[in-house]
Each structure stands twice: as structure tokens, then as C-alpha cells.
Coordinates of C-alpha atoms in Angstrom, one line a residue:
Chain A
X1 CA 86.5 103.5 109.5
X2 CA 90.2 103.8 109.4
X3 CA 92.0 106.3 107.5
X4 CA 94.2 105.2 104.8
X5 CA 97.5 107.2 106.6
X6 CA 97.4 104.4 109.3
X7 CA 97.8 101.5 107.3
X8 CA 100.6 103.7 105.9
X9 CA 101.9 104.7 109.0
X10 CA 102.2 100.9 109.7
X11 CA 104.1 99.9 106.2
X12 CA 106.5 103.1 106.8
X13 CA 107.0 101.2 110.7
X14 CA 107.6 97.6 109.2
X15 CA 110.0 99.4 106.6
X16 CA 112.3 101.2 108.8
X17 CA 112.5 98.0 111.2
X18 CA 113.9 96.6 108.1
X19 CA 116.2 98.6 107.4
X20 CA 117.8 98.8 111.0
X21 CA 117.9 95.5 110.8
X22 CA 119.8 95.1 107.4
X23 CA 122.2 97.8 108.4
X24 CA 123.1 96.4 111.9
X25 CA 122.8 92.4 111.8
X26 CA 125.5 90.5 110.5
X27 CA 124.1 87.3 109.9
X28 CA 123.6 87.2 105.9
X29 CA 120.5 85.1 106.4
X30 CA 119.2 87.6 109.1
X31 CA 120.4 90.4 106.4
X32 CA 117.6 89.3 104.1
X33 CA 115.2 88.7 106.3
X34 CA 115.2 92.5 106.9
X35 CA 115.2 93.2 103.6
X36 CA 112.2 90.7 102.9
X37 CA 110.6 92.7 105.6
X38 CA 111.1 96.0 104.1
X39 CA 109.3 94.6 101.1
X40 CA 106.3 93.3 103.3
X41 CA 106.1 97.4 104.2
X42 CA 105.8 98.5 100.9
X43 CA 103.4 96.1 99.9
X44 CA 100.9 97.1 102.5
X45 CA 101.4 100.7 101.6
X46 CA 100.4 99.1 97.4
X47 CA 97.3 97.6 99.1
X48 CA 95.8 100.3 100.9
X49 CA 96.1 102.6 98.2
X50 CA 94.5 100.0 96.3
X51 CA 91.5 100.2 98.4
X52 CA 91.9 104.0 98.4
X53 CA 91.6 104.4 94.6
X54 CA 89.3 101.5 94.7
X55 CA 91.5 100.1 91.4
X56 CA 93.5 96.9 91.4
X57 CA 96.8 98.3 90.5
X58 CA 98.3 98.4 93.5
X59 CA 96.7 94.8 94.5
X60 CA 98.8 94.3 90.4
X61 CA 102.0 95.8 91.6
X62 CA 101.9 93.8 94.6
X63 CA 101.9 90.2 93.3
X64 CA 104.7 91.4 91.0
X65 CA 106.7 91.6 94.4
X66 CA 105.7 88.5 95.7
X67 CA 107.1 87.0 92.4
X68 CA 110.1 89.6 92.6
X69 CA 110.8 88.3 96.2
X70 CA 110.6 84.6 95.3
X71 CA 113.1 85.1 93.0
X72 CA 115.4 87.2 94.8
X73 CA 114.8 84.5 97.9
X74 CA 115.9 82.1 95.9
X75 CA 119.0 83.7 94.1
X76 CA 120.4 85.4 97.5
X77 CA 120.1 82.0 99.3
X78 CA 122.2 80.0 96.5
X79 CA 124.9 83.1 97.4
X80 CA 124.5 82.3 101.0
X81 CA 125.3 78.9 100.7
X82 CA 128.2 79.5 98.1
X83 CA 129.0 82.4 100.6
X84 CA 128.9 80.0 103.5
X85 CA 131.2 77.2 101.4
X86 CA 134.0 79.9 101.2
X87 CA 134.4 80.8 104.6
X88 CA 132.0 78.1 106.8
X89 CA 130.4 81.2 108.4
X90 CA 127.8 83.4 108.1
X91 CA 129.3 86.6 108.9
X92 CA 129.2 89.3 106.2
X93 CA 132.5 90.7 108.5
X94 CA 134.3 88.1 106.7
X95 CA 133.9 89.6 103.7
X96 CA 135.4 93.2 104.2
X97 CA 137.4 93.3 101.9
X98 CA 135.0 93.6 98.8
X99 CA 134.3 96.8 100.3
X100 CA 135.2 100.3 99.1
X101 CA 139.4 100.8 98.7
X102 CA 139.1 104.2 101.7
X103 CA 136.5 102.4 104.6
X104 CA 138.6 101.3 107.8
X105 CA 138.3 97.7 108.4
X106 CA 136.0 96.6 111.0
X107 CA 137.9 94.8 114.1
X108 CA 135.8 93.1 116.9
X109 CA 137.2 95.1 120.1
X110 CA 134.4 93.3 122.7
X111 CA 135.4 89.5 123.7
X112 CA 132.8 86.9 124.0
X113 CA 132.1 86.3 127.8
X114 CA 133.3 82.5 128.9
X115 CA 130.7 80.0 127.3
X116 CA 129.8 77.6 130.3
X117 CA 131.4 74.3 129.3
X118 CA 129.0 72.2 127.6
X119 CA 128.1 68.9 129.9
X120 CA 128.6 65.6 129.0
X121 CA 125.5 63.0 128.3
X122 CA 124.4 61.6 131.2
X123 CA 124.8 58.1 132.1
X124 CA 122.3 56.4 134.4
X125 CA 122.9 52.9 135.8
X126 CA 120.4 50.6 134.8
X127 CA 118.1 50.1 137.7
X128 CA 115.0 47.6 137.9
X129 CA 114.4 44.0 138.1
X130 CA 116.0 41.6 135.7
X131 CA 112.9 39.9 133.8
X132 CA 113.3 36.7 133.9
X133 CA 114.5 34.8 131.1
X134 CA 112.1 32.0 129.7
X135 CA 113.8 28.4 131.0
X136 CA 114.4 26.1 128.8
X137 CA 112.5 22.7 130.6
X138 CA 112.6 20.3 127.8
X139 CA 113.2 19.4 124.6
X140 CA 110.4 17.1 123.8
Chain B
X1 CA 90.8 107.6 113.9
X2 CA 93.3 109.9 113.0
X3 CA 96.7 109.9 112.6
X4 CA 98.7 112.2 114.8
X5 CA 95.3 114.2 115.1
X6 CA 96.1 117.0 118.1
X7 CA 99.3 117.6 116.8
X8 CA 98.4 121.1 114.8
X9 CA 100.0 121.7 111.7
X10 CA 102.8 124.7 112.3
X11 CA 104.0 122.3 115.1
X12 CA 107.4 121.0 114.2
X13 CA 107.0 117.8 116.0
X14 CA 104.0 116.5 118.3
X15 CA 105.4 115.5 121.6
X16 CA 103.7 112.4 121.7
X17 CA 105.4 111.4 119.0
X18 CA 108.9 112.5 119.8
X19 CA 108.3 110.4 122.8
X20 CA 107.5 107.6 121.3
X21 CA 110.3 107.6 118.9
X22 CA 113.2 108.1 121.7
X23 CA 111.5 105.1 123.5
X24 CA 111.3 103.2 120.0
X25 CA 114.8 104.2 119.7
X26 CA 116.1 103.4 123.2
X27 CA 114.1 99.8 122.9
X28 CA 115.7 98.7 119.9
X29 CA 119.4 99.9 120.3
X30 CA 119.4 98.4 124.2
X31 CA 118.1 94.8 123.0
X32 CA 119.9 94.1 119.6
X33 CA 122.3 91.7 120.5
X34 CA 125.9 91.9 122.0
X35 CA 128.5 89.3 123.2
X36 CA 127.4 90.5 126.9
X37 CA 123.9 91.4 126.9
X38 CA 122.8 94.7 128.2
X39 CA 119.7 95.3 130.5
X40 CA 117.0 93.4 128.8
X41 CA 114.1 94.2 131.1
X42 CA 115.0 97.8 130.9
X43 CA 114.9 97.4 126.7
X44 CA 111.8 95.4 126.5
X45 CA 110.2 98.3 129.0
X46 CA 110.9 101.1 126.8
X47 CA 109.6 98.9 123.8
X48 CA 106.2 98.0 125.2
X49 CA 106.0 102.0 126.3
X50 CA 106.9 103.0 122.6
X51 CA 104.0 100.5 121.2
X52 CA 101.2 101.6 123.6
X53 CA 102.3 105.6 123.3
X54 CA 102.1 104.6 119.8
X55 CA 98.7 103.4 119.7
X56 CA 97.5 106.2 121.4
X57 CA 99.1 109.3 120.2
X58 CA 100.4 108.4 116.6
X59 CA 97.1 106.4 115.9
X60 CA 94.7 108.3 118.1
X61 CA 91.7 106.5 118.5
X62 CA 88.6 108.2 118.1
X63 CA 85.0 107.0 117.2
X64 CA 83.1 104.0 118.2
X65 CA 85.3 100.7 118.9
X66 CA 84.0 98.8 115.8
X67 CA 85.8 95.1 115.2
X68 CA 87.8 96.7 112.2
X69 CA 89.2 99.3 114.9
X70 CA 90.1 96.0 117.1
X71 CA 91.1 94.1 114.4
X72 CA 93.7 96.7 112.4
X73 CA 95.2 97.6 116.5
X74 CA 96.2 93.8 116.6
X75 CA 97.7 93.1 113.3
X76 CA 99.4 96.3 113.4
X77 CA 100.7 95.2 116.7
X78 CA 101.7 91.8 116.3
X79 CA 103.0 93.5 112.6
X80 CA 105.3 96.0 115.3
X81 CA 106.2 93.3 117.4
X82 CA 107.1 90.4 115.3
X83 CA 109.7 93.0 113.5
X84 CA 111.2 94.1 116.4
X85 CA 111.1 90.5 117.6
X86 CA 113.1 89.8 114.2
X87 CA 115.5 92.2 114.8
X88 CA 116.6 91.4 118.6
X89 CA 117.1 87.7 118.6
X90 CA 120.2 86.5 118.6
X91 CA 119.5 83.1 117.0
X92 CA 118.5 83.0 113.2
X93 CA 115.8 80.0 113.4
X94 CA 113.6 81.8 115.8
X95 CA 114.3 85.3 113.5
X96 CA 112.6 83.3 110.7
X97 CA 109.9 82.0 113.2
X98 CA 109.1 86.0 114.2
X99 CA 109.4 87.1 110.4
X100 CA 106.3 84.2 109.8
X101 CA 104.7 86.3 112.8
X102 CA 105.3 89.5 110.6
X103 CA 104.1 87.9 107.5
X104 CA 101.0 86.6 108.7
X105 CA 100.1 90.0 110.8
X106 CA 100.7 91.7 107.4
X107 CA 98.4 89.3 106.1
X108 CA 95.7 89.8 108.3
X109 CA 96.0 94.1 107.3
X110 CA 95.7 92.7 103.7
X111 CA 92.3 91.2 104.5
X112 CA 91.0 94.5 106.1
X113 CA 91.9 95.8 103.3
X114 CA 89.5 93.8 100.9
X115 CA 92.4 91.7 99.2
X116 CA 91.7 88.4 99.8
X117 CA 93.8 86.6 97.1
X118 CA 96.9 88.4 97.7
X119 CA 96.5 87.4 101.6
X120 CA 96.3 83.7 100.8
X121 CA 98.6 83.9 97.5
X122 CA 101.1 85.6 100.0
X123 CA 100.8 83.0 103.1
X124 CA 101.7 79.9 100.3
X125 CA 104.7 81.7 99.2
X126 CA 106.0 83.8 101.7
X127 CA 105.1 81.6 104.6
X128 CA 105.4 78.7 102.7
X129 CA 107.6 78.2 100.3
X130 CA 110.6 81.4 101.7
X131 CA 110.5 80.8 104.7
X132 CA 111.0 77.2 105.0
X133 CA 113.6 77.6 102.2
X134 CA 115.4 80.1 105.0
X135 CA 114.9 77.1 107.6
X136 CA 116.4 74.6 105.1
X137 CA 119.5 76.8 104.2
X138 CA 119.7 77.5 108.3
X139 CA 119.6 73.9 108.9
X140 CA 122.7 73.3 106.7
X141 CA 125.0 76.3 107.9
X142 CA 124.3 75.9 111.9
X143 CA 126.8 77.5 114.1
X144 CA 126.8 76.4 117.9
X145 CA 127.8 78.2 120.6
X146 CA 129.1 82.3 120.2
X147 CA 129.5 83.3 117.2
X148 CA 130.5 86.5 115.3
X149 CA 127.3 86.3 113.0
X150 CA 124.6 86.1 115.8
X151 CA 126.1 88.1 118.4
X152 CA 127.4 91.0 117.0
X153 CA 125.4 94.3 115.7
X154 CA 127.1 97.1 113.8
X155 CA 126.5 100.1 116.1
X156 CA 123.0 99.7 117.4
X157 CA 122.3 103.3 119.1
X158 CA 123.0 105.3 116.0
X159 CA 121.1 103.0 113.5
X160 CA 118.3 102.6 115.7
X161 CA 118.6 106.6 116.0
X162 CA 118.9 107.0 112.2
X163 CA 116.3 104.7 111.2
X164 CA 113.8 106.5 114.1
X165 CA 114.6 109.8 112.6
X166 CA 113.4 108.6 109.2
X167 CA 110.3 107.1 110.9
X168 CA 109.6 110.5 112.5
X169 CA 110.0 112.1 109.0
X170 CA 107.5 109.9 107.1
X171 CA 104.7 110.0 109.5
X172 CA 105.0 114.0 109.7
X173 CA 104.4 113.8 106.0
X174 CA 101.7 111.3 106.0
X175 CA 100.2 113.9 108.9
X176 CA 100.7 116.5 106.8
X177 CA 99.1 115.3 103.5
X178 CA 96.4 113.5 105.3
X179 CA 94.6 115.8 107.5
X180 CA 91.6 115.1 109.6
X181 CA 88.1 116.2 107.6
X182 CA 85.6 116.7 110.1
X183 CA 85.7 120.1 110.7
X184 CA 85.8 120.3 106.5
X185 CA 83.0 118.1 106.6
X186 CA 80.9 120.5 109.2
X187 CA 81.6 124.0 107.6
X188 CA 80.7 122.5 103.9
X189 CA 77.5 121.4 106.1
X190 CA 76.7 125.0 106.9
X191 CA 77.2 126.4 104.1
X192 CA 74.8 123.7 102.3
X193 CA 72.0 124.8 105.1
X194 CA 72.8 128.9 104.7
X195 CA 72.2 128.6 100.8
X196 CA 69.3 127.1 101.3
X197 CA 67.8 130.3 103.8
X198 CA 66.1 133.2 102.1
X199 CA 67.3 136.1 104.1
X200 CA 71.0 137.4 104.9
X201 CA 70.3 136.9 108.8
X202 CA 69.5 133.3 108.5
X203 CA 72.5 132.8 106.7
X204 CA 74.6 134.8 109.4
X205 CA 72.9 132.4 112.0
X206 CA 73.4 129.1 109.7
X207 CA 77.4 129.9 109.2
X208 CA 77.9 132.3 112.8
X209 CA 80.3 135.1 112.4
X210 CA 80.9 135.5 108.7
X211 CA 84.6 136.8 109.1
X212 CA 85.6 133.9 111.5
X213 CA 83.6 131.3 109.4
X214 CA 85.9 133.0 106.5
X215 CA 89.3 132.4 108.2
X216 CA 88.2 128.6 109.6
X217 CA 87.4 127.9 105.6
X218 CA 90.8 129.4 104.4
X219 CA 92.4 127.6 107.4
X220 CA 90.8 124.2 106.0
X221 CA 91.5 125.0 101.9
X222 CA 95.2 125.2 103.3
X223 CA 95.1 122.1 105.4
X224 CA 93.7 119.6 102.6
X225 CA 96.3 121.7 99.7
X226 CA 97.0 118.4 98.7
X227 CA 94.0 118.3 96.9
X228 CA 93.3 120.4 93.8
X229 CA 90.2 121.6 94.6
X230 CA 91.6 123.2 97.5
X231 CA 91.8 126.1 95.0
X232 CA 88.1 126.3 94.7
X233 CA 87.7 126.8 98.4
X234 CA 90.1 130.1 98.4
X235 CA 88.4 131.6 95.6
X236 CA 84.6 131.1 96.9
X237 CA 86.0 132.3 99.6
X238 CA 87.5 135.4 98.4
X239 CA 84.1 135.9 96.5
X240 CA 82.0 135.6 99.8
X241 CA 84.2 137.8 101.3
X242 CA 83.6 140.5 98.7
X243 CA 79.6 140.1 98.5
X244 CA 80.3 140.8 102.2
X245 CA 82.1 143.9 102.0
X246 CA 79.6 145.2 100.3
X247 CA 77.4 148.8 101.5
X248 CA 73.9 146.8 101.0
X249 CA 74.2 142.7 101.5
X250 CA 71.9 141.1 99.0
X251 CA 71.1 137.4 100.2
X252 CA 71.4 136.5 96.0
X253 CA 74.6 138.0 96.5
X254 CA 75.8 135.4 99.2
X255 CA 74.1 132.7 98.0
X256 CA 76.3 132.4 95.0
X257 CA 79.4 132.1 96.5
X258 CA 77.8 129.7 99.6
X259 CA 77.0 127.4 97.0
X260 CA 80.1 127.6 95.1
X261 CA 82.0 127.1 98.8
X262 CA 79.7 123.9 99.2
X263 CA 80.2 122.6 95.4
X264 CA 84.4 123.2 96.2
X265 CA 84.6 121.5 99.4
X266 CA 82.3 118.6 98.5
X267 CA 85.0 117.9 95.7
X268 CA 87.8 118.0 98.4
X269 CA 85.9 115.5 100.8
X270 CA 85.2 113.1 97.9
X271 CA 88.8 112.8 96.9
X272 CA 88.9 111.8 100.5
X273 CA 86.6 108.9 100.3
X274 CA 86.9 105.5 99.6
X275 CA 85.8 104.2 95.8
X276 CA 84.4 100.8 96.0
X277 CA 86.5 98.0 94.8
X278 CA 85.2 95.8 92.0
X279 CA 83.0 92.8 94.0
X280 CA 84.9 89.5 93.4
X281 CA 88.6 90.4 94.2
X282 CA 89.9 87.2 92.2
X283 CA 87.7 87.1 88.8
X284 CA 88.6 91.2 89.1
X285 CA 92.2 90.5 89.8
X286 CA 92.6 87.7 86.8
X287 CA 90.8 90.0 84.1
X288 CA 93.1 92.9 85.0
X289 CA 96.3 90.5 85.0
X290 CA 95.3 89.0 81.7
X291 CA 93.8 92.0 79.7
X292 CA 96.5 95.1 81.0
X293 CA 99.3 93.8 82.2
X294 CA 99.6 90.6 79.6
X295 CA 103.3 91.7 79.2
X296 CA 104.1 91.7 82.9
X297 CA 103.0 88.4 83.4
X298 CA 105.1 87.0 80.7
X299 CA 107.9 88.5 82.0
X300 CA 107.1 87.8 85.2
X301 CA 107.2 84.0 84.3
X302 CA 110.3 84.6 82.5
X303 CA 112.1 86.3 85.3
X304 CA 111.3 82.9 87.7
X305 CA 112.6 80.6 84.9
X306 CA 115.7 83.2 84.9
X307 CA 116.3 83.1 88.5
X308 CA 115.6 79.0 88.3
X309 CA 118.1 78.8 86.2
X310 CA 120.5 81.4 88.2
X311 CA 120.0 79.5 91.8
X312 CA 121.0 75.6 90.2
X313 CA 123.9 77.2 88.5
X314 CA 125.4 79.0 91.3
X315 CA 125.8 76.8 93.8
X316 CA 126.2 73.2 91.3
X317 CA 129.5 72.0 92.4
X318 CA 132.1 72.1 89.5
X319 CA 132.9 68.5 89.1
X320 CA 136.5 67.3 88.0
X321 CA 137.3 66.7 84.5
X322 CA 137.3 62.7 84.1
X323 CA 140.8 61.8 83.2

């Protein structure tokens, strides 16, 4: 029988992975990923309560957030692509200046390391037997 | 099992668990990604140590291995793994393919936890129908080669330490406000045998030393204060501890308060315990939707057509005005 704090334990884990993830990634599509998982904690902590109280009110509060996070999927990916038309990246970096008038700008210090240039297609000689070509013998 | 269940309560932090948190921290901040990554093997070694310090200090197991025990350790780890999995890769595809690992895992938990409908209602849209939405916006906005998006984090150590502080912080409470009952359980069992003994020294032998039998009850009343009728333990207790103090000991005298001891602390244990769940967890689930929380599911309809709406006329492309 497992107590009920260890399915919490496990939504209050999922939760704060979240929200590293939504404070340090910088990818807006990895952004909401974090927060979707955030959600996914919170609704295991609605579940096993549910079971606890043996009601349906938290199994109730949880389908609300499925429908809440279909929505909000939905709506944050049409400002992802509209994001993504503005600047053709995904970087929320790119977007500093919508922030507060007194934060310091964020400037990349650490250069990418030399990407290994990409190699061409290869181009194999054609090996093998010619078939033969059907002969034309007659015409009759 | 118990969770963090030698770590006694006046203890500010159980070193198991500070353990597992520094590794927990160390993991993450070392793998999340850079331009120039840092020592993987060392990161993914302090991970794996975190999970399996975790599984055995912060969820001790204790008990016999039943398939629920075997079954909750695996979709609570492949829950763990797929989020940290999420959070470390550098390319945002295979974040969504680890997020479907996470949403299945969490899945799997629902189904222990008798919710069968929500576990399937949340595989079709989650699984289904978000996460392939992800994959379709992701096809459209690729970026090849380095990028700023992928390989950048905003400063990993002191998020991973912030967010591992706060982890720390909610599993002390849920330590604290979810104690272990056994030894609740086995002094309410004593009392129930002593008030059923006719003479004071077959109490005294049911329940052992009367003064240290008093202190391991008040000890227990305080432990499980999260439950009112924590209060009825303290004051049977006080009341035992007077018939005591008496010159003469009647056994009437003790019996009283025994009993009242055994009526409080049956009350605490059976806050503890599960209630059953109505049988039939979708007929149950559509006559509470229908009947309470009509109003919800209007407005939760409404809100979808809202957001329909919102998506299409966000990103519809403003066409020029024919001249």
C-alpha cells in the first residue's frame, strides 16, 4: 500500500523540473513544454487526493486542466508561430526588450565552438554491367 | 512505504535527502545544454545517483514487494527521468519525444490510482492531439546547425539550485504533515487490549510502563497535529495521567480514559485511511460532471470555442486590400 505523500512527493518532483526548465531554456516551444509539465505535476497531486478522499473532485478538477491545457496549447503555439514570423527564430532572447524598463540586457559572452563543415552528397560512379538492350531483328 | 521515514521530526533536514538534492542539483545544472558541452558522463553519474538515493531514502521502501510497490517505482521513475530527459536535450523534437515519455509515466500513476478515464482521456489529448501539434509547429520553424534557442540555458547552477531548494521544502512539508502511523496504530492496539483487562496490573502489563506509554502517546498526538482529533489524544491522555496520580488506582478509573485514548486515536488513523471510490470510475465521473458541475462544463466548452476562435485569428495572415 503506498502512502498518499509519495504520489505527492512525485507531482511536487515533476513540478519543479518544470519550472527549471521554463526558467532556464530558451527555446519558446521547449518553454511550454516545461510549463505543460508543471501542469502534468499538479494533476497527479488532484488524483491522488482523489483517491484519498475517495470523491471525484479532484479526478473533476483534473479534466478541467486537460481542457485548460488544450486550450492554452493551442493559443501559445499560434504566438509561437506569429513569434517565429517576426524574427525566424525561436529564441525568447530576441525578445528582451518587452522586458521590465531597469533589467540589464542579456548579451551571449560564450562563442559557439567551430561547427564541422557539413559534407557534400556523395557521388558514386555507376558500377555494374550494362543490361543489354533488346535488338531490334526485324520488322516483320 | 514511507516517505522520508528515519528522518525524525526536530531534524532540520534528513541527510539522505540533502544528498540527494545536491546530486539532483549537480545532475541537472552539469547537463542542460551549452555551446561547448561540459562533462556529460560526470552529469548523467550524479543523476542516476540522485534517482536511486531517491528511491531509497526519500521513498523508503518498507513492507512486502507487492506489484503496486514495483509498478508506482517504475512510473515514478520513468516520470523522473523523462523530465529530466526533457530538460537536457538540446534538440526540441526529441524534448517532445521525452515529454510523451513523461506523459505516459504520469499516465501509468493515474491508473494506480483508480482513474482509468482520465488516463486514457489524457493519452488522446495530451499524447495525441499536443504533442503532435508541438511536432507540427517544430516541423515548420526548424533551425539547423547551432543555434541561440537550443544551445543556450539562462544560468543552469543557480536555477537548478533554486528549483532543488524548493523541492527540498515541499517534501519536508509533506514529511511533516504525513507521518508514518504504525507506532499510532500499535499503542491504540494496547490500549484497546488493557480496557478490556479487569485488574490495574494487567493493564500495567497490556500498555508497559504507564509514564513512558504516556509520553510515546503525547509524542504521537503531536506528530499526526494535522489531524483534529489529535486533541482527543492529549486530553485522554491528560485524564489517564491523573486517574494515575491518584493514592488508590481503581481499574474503573483507568478504564475510562483507555477507552477514551482508543476511541481518539481510532479517529486519527481513520482520517488516515483510504475511502473507497465509487465502483465504475466513468458512469461515476459523467453523473458528477452533469449533475454538480453542469456550469463548468458549459464554460468549459465555451472556453475551447474561445481559444478556437483566438488560435485562427492570430496567426490568419492579413491579406491586402483588393484595389
Amino acid at each position: 500500500m503506498i502512502p498518499l505523500s509519495n504520489y505527492l512527493a512525485v507531482g511536487a518532483a515533476l513540478f519543479v523540473l518544470g519550472m527549471i526548465g521554463f526558467l532556464t531554456r530558451r527555446n519558446l516551444i521547449i518553454m511550454f513544454l516545461c510549463a505543460e509539465m508543471m501542469l502534468q505535476g499538479v494533476a497527479i497531486n488532484l488524483v491522488a487526493f482523489a483517491r484519498q478522499h475517495g470523491n471525484l473532485q479532484g479526478q473533476v478538477f483534473t479534466l478541467f486542466l486537460i481542457t485548460v491545457a488544450a486550450c492554452e496549447a493551442g493559443l501559445a503555439l499560434a504566438l509561437v508561430l506569429m513569434l517565429y514570423r517576426g524574427k525566424r527564430s525561436l529564441d525568447v532572447s530576441l525578445w528582451q526588450d518587452l522586458r521590465e524598463p531597469g533589467v540589464e540586457a542579456n548579451v551571449d559572452l560564450e562563442p559557439f565552438p567551430e561547427a564541422a563543415p557539413e559534407e557534400p552528397l556523395p557521388r558514386l560512379t555507376p558500377a555494374g554491367v550494362e543490361p543489354a538492350q533488346p535488338r531490334e531483328d526485324s520488322y516483320v | 512505504m514511507t516517505l522520508l521515514a528515519d528522518a525524525p521530526l526536530n531534524d532540520p533536514l534528513a541527510p539522505g535527502l540533502l544528498v540527494t538534492l545536491v546530486l539532483g542539483a549537480a545532475g541537472i545544472g552539469i547537463l542542460l545544454p551549452r555551446p561547448k558541452r561540459g562533462p556529460v558522463l560526470a552529469g548523467l553519474l550524479c543523476g542516476v545517483a540522485a534517482l536511486v538515493m531517491a528511491g531509497f531514502t526519500v521513498v523508503t521502501p518498507d513492507g512486502p514487494v507487492t506489484p503496486e510497490v514495483v509498478l508506482f517505482y517504475a512510473f515514478a521513475g520513468f516520470a523522473i527521468v523523462g523530465g529530466a530527459m526533457m530538460l537536457i536535450q538540446r534538440s526540441p523534437a526529441r524534448a517532445a519525444i521525452s515529454f510523451t515519455l513523461v506523459i505516459t509515466s504520469t499516465c501509468g500513476l493515474f491508473l494506480l490510482q483508480a482513474a482509468p478515464f482520465l488516463m486514457a482521456a489524457t493519452i488522446i489529448i495530451y499524447a495525441g492531439a499536443i504533442i503532435v501539434t508541438f511536432l507540427f509547429v517544430l516541423m515548420m520553424s526548424q533551425q539547423t546547425g547551432y543555434s541561440d534557442a537550443d544551445d543556450r540555458t539562462r544560468e543552469p547552477f543557480l536555477a537548478a539550485f533554486a528549483g532543488f531548494i524548493l523541492l527540498g521544502a515541499l517534501l519536508l512539508v509533506l514529511h511533516r504533515a504525513y507521518p508514518s502511523t504504525d507506532r499510532l496504530a500499535e499503542l491504540v492496539d494496547d490500549a484497546n487490549r488493557a480496557k478490556s483487562r479487569t485488574s490495574t496490573a494487567d493493564m500495567f502489563r497490556e500498555i508497559g510502563d504507564p509514564k513512558e506509554y504516556l509520553a510515546e502517546v503525547r509524542t504521537e498526538a503531536l506528530r499526526h497535529h494535522s489531524s483534529p482529533a489529535y486533541e482527543g489524544m492529549l486530553s485522554a491522555a491528560e485524564n489517564l495521567e491523573g486517574a494515575l496520580a491518584g493514592p488508590n488506582v481503581n481499574a474503573e478509573d483507568v478504564r475510562r480514559p483507555l477507552g477514551e485514548l482508543a476511541d481518539a486515536g481510532n479517529a486519527v488513523l481513520a482520517e488516515r485511511q483510504r475511502k473507497p471510490l465509487p465502483a465504475g470510475n466513468v458512469a461515476a465521473l459523467g453523473t458528477t460532471l452533469f449533475s454538480d458541475y453542469l456550469l463548468a462544463v458549459e464554460l468549459g466548452g465555451v472556453l475551447l470555442l474561445v481559444a478556437t476562435i483566438g488560435a485562427i485569428a492570430i496567426t490568419h495572415r492579413r491579406t491586402e486590400a483588393r484595389a
